[in-house]
PDB file of C-alpha atoms in Angstrom:
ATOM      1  CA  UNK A  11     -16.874 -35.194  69.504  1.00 51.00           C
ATOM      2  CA  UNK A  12     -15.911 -38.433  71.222  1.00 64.00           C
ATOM      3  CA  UNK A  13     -19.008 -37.922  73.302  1.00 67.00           C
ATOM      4  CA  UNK A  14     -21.663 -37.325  70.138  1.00 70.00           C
ATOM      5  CA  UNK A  15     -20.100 -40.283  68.748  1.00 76.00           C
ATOM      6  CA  UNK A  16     -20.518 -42.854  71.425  1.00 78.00           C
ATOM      7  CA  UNK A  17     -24.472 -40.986  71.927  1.00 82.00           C
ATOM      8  CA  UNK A  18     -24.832 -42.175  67.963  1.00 81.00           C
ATOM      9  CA  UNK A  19     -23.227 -45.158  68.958  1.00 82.00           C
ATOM     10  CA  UNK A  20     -25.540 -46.035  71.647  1.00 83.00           C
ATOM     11  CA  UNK A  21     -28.883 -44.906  69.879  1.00 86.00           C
ATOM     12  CA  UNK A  22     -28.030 -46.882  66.382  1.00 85.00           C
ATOM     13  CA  UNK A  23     -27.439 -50.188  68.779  1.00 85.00           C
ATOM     14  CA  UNK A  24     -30.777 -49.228  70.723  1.00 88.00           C
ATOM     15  CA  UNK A  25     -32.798 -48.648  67.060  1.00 88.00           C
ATOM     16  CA  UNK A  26     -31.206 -51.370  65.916  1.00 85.00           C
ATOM     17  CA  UNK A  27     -32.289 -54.028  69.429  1.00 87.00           C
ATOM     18  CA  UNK A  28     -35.689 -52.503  68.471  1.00 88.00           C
ATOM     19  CA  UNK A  29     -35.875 -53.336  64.976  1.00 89.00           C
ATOM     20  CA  UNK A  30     -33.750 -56.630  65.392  1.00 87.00           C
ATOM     21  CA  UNK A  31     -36.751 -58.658  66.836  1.00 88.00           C
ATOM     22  CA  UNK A  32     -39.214 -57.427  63.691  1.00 88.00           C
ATOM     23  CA  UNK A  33     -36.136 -58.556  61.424  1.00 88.00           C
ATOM     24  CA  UNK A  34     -35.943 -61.904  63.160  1.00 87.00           C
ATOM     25  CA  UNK A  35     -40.310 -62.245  62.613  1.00 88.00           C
ATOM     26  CA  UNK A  36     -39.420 -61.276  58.956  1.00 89.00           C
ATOM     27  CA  UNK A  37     -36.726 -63.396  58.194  1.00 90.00           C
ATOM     28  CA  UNK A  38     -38.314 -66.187  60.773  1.00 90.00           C
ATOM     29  CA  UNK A  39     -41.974 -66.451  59.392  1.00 90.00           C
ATOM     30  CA  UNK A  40     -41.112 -68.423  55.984  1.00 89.00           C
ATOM     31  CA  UNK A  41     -39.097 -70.533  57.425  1.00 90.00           C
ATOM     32  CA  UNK A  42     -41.480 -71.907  60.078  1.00 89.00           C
ATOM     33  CA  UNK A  43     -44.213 -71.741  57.854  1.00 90.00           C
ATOM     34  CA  UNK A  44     -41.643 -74.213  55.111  1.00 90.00           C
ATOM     35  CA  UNK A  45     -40.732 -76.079  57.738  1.00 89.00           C
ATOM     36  CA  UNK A  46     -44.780 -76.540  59.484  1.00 91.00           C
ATOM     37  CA  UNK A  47     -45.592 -77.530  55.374  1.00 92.00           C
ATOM     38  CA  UNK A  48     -43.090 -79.745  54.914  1.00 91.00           C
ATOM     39  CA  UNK A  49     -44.087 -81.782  58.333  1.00 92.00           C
ATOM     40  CA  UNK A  50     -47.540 -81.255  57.480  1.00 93.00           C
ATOM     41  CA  UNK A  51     -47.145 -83.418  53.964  1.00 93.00           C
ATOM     42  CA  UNK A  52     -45.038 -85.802  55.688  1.00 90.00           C
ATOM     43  CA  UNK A  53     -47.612 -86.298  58.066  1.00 90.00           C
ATOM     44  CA  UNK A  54     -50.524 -86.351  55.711  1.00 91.00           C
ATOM     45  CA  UNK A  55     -48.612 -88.948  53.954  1.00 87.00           C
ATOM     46  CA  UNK A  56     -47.558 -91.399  56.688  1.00 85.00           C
ATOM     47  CA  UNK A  57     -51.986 -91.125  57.652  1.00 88.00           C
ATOM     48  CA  UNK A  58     -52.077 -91.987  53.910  1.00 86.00           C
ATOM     49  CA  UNK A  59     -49.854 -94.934  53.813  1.00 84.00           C
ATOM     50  CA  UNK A  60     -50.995 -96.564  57.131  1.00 85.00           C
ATOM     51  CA  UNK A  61     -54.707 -96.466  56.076  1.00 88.00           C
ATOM     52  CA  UNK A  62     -54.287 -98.410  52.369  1.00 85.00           C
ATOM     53  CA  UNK A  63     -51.991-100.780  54.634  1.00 82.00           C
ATOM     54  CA  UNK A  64     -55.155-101.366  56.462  1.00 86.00           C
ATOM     55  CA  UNK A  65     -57.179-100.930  53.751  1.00 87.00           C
ATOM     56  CA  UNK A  66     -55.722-103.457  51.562  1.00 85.00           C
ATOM     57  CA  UNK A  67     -54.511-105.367  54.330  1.00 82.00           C
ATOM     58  CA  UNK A  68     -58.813-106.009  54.788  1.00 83.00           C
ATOM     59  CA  UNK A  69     -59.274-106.218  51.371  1.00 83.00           C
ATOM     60  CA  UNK A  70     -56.811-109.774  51.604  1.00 80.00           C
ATOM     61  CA  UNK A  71     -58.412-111.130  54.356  1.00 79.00           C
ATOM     62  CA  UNK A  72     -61.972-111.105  53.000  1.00 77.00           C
ATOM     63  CA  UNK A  73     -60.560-112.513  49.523  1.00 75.00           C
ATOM     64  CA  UNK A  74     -58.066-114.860  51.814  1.00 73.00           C
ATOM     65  CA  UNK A  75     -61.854-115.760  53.425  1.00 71.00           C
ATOM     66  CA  UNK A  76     -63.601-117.420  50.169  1.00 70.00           C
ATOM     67  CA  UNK A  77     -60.947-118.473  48.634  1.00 64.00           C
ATOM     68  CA  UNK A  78     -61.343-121.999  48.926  1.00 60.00           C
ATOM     69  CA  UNK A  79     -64.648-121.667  46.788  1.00 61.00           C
ATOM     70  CA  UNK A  80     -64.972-123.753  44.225  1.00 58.00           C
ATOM     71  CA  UNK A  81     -67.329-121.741  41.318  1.00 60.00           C
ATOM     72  CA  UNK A  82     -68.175-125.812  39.956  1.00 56.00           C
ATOM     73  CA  UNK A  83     -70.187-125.985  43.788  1.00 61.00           C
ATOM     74  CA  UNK A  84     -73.592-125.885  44.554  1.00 70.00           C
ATOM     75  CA  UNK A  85     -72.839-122.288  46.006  1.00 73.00           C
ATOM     76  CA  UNK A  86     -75.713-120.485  48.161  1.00 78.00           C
ATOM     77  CA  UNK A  87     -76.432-117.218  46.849  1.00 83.00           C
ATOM     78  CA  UNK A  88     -74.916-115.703  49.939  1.00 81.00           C
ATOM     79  CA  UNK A  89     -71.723-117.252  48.964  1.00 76.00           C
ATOM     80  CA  UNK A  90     -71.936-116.245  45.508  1.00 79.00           C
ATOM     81  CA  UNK A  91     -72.399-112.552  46.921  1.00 83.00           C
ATOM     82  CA  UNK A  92     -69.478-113.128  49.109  1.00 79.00           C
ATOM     83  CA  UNK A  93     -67.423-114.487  46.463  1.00 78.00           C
ATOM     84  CA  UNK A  94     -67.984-111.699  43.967  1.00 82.00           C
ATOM     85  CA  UNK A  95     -67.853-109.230  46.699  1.00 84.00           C
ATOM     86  CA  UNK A  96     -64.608-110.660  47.628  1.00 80.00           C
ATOM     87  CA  UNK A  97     -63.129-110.261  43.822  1.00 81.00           C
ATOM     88  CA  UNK A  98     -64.087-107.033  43.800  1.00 86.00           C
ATOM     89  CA  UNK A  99     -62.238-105.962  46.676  1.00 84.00           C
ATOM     90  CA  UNK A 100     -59.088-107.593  45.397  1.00 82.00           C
ATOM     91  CA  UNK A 101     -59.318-105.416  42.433  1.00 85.00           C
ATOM     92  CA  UNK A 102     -59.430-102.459  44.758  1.00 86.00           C
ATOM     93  CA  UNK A 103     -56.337-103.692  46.506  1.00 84.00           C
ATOM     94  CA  UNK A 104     -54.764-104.412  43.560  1.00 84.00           C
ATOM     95  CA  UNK A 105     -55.507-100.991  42.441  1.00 86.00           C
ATOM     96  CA  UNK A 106     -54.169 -99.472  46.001  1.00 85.00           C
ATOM     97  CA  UNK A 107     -51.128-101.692  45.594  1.00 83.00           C
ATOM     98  CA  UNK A 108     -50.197-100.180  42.175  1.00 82.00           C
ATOM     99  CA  UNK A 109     -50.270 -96.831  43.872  1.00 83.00           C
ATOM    100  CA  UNK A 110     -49.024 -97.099  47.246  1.00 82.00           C
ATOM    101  CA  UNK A 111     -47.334-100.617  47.257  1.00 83.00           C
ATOM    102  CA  UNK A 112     -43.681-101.983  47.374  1.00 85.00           C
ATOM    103  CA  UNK A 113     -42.141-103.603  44.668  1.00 88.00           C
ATOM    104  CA  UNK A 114     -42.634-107.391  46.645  1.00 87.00           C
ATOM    105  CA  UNK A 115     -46.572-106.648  47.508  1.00 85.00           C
ATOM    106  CA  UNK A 116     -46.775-105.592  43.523  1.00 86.00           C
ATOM    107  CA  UNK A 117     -45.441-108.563  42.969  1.00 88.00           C
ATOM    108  CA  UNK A 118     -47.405-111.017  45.117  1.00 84.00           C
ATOM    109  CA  UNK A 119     -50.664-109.702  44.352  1.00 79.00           C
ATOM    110  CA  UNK A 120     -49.939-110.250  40.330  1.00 83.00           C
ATOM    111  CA  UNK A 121     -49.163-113.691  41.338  1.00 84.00           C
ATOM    112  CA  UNK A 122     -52.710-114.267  42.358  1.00 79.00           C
ATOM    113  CA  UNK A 123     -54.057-112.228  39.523  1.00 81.00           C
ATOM    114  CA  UNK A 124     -52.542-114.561  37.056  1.00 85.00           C
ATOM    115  CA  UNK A 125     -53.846-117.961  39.081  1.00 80.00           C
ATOM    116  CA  UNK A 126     -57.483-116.414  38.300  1.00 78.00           C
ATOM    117  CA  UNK A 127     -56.387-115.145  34.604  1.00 82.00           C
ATOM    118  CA  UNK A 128     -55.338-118.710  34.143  1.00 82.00           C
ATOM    119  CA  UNK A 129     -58.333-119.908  35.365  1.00 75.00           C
ATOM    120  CA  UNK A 130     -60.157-118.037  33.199  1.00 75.00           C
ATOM    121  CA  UNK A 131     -58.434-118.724  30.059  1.00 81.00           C
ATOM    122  CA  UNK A 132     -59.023-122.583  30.771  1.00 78.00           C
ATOM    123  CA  UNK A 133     -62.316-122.063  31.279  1.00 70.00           C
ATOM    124  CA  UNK A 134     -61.575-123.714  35.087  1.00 67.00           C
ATOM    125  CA  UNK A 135     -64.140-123.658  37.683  1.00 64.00           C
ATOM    126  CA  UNK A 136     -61.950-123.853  40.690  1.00 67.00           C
ATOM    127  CA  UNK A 137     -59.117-120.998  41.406  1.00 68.00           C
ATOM    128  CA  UNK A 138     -56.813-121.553  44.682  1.00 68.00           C
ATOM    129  CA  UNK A 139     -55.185-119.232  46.018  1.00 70.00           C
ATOM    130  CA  UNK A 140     -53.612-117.979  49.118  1.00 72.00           C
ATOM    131  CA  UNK A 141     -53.325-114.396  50.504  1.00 76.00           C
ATOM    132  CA  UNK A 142     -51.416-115.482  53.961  1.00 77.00           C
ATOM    133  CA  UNK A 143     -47.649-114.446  52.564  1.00 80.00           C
ATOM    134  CA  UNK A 144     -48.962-111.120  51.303  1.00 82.00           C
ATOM    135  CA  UNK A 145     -50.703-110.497  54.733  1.00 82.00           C
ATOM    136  CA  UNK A 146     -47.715-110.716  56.334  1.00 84.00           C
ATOM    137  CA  UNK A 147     -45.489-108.929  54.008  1.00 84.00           C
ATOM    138  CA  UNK A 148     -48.180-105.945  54.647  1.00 82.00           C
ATOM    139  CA  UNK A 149     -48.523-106.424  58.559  1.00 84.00           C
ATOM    140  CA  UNK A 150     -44.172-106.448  58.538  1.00 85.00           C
ATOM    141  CA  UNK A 151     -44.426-103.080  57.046  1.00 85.00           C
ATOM    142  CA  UNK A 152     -47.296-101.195  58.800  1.00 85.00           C
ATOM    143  CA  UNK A 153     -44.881-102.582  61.997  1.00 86.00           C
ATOM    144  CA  UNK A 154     -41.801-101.309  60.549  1.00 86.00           C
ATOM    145  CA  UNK A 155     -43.650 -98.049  59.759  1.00 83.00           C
ATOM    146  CA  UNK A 156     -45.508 -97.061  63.098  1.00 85.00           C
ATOM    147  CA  UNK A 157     -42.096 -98.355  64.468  1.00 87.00           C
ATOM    148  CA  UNK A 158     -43.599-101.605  66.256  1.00 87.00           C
ATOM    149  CA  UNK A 159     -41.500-104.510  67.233  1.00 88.00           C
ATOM    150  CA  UNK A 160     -40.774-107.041  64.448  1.00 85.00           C
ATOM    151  CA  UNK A 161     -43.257-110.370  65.396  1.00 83.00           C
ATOM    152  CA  UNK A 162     -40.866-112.977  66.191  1.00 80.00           C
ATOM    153  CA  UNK A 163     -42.927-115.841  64.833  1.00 76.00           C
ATOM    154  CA  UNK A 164     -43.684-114.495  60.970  1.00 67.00           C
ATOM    155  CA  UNK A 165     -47.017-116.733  60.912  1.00 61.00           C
ATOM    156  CA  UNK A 166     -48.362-115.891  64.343  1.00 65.00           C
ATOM    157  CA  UNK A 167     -51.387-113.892  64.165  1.00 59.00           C
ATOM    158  CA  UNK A 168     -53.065-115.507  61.281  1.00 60.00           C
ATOM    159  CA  UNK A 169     -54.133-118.422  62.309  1.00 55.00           C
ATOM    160  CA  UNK A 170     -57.908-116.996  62.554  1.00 54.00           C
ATOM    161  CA  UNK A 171     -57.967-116.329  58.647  1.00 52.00           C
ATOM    162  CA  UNK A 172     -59.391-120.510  57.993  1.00 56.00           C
ATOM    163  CA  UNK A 173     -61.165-120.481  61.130  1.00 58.00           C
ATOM    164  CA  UNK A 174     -64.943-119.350  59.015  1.00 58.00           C
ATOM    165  CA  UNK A 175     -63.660-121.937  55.799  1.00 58.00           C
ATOM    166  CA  UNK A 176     -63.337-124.691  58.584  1.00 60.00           C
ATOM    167  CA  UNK A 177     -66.589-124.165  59.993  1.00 60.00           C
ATOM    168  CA  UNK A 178     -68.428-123.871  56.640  1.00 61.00           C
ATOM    169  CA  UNK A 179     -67.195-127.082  55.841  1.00 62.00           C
ATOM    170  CA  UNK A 180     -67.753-128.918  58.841  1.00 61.00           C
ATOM    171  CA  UNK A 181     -71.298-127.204  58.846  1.00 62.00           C
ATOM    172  CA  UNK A 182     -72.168-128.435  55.260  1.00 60.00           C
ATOM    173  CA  UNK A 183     -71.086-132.083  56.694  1.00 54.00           C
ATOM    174  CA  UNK A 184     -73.049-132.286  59.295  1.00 52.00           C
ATOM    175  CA  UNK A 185     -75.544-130.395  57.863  1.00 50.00           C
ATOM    176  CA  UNK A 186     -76.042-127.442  60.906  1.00 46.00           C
ATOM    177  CA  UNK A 187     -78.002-124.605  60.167  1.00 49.00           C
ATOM    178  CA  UNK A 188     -75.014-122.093  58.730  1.00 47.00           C
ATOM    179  CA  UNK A 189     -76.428-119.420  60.014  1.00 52.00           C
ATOM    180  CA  UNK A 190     -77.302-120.334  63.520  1.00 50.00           C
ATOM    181  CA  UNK A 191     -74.085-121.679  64.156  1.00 45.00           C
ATOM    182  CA  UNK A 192     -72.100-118.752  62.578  1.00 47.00           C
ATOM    183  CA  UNK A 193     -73.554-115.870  64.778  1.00 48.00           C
ATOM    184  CA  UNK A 194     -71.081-116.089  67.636  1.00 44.00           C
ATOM    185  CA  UNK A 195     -67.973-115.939  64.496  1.00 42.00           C
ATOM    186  CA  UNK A 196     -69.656-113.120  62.966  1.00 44.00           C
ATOM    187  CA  UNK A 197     -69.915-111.730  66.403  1.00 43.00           C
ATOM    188  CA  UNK A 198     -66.246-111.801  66.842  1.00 43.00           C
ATOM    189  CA  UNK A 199     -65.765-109.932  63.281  1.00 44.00           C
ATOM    190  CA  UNK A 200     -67.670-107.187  64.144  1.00 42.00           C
ATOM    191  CA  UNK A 201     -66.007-106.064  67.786  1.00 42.00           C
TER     192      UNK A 201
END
């Protein structure tokens, strides 16, 4: 008997080797597959998050770019474009920031909202702002978030942003053709 036992013994342990791996793909399957969805959406969301940094982050710079028109100038029609171009794109970054943003970007970008709702409301032709402090708040955390080094000098790296509002005005001094002597800045936007 001793022998027909350890023979039963031996063939439950070899059915069960052989149906231990099919167990394992059983049991194993949904929990790869939760855990491959679960990095998937965590991935899909960080791809999210860094492109309305960007996004917005562009968005800024091209209002940052006309904001020292005045709407009381003799404005080109080019610059009118540019301006309302320019306004338009802040709403989408405002829009962005309402979804996507932090608490301090939410913030900053209804600070500049209300200098043009004041504006408005006093009927005032010129509205100056600055996007510089929100540009950095959004380069700090696109950094932070693709795990970059922190940029020692907060400013550096924006210096560029007054570069095209200094050559408009020294251009409308002296009066240079604009458009000649822009092509090699607008050939630096573009690469």
């Amino acid at each position: 008997m001793s022998i027909k036992s350890d023979e039963n013994k031996k063939s439950c342990l070899r059915i069960l080797l052989e149906i231990l791996p099919v167990i394992l793909i059983i049991i194993g399957w949904p929990i790869v597959y939760y855990l491959d969805s679960a990095r998937d959406k965590e991935n899909k969301r960080n791809e999210m998050v860094v492109q309305y940094l960007i996004e917005t982050s562009k968005y800024l710079v091209d209002l940052n770019r006309v904001g020292h028109l005045s709407l009381n100038e003799n404005l080109t029609e080019q610059e009118k474009k540019e301006l309302i171009e320019a306004w338009r794109n802040f709403e989408k970054a405002m829009f962005n920031m309402q979804l996507l943003g932090s608490n301090v970007q939410i913030d900053k970008v209804f600070e500049i909202y209300k200098i043009f709702e004041k504006a408005r409301e006093e009927k005032s032709q010129k509205i100056a702002f600055d996007t510089t402090e929100l540009l950095l708040n959004f380069r700090d955390e696109l950094r932070e978030y693709l795990g970059l080094d922190k940029v020692k000098d907060r400013k550096r790296g924006f210096a560029w942003i007054g570069i095209t509002n200094f050559l408009k005005s020294l251009f409308k001094e002296t009066n240079v053709n604009k458009d000649e002597a822009e092509k090699p800045v607008k050939q630096i936007k573009r690469k």
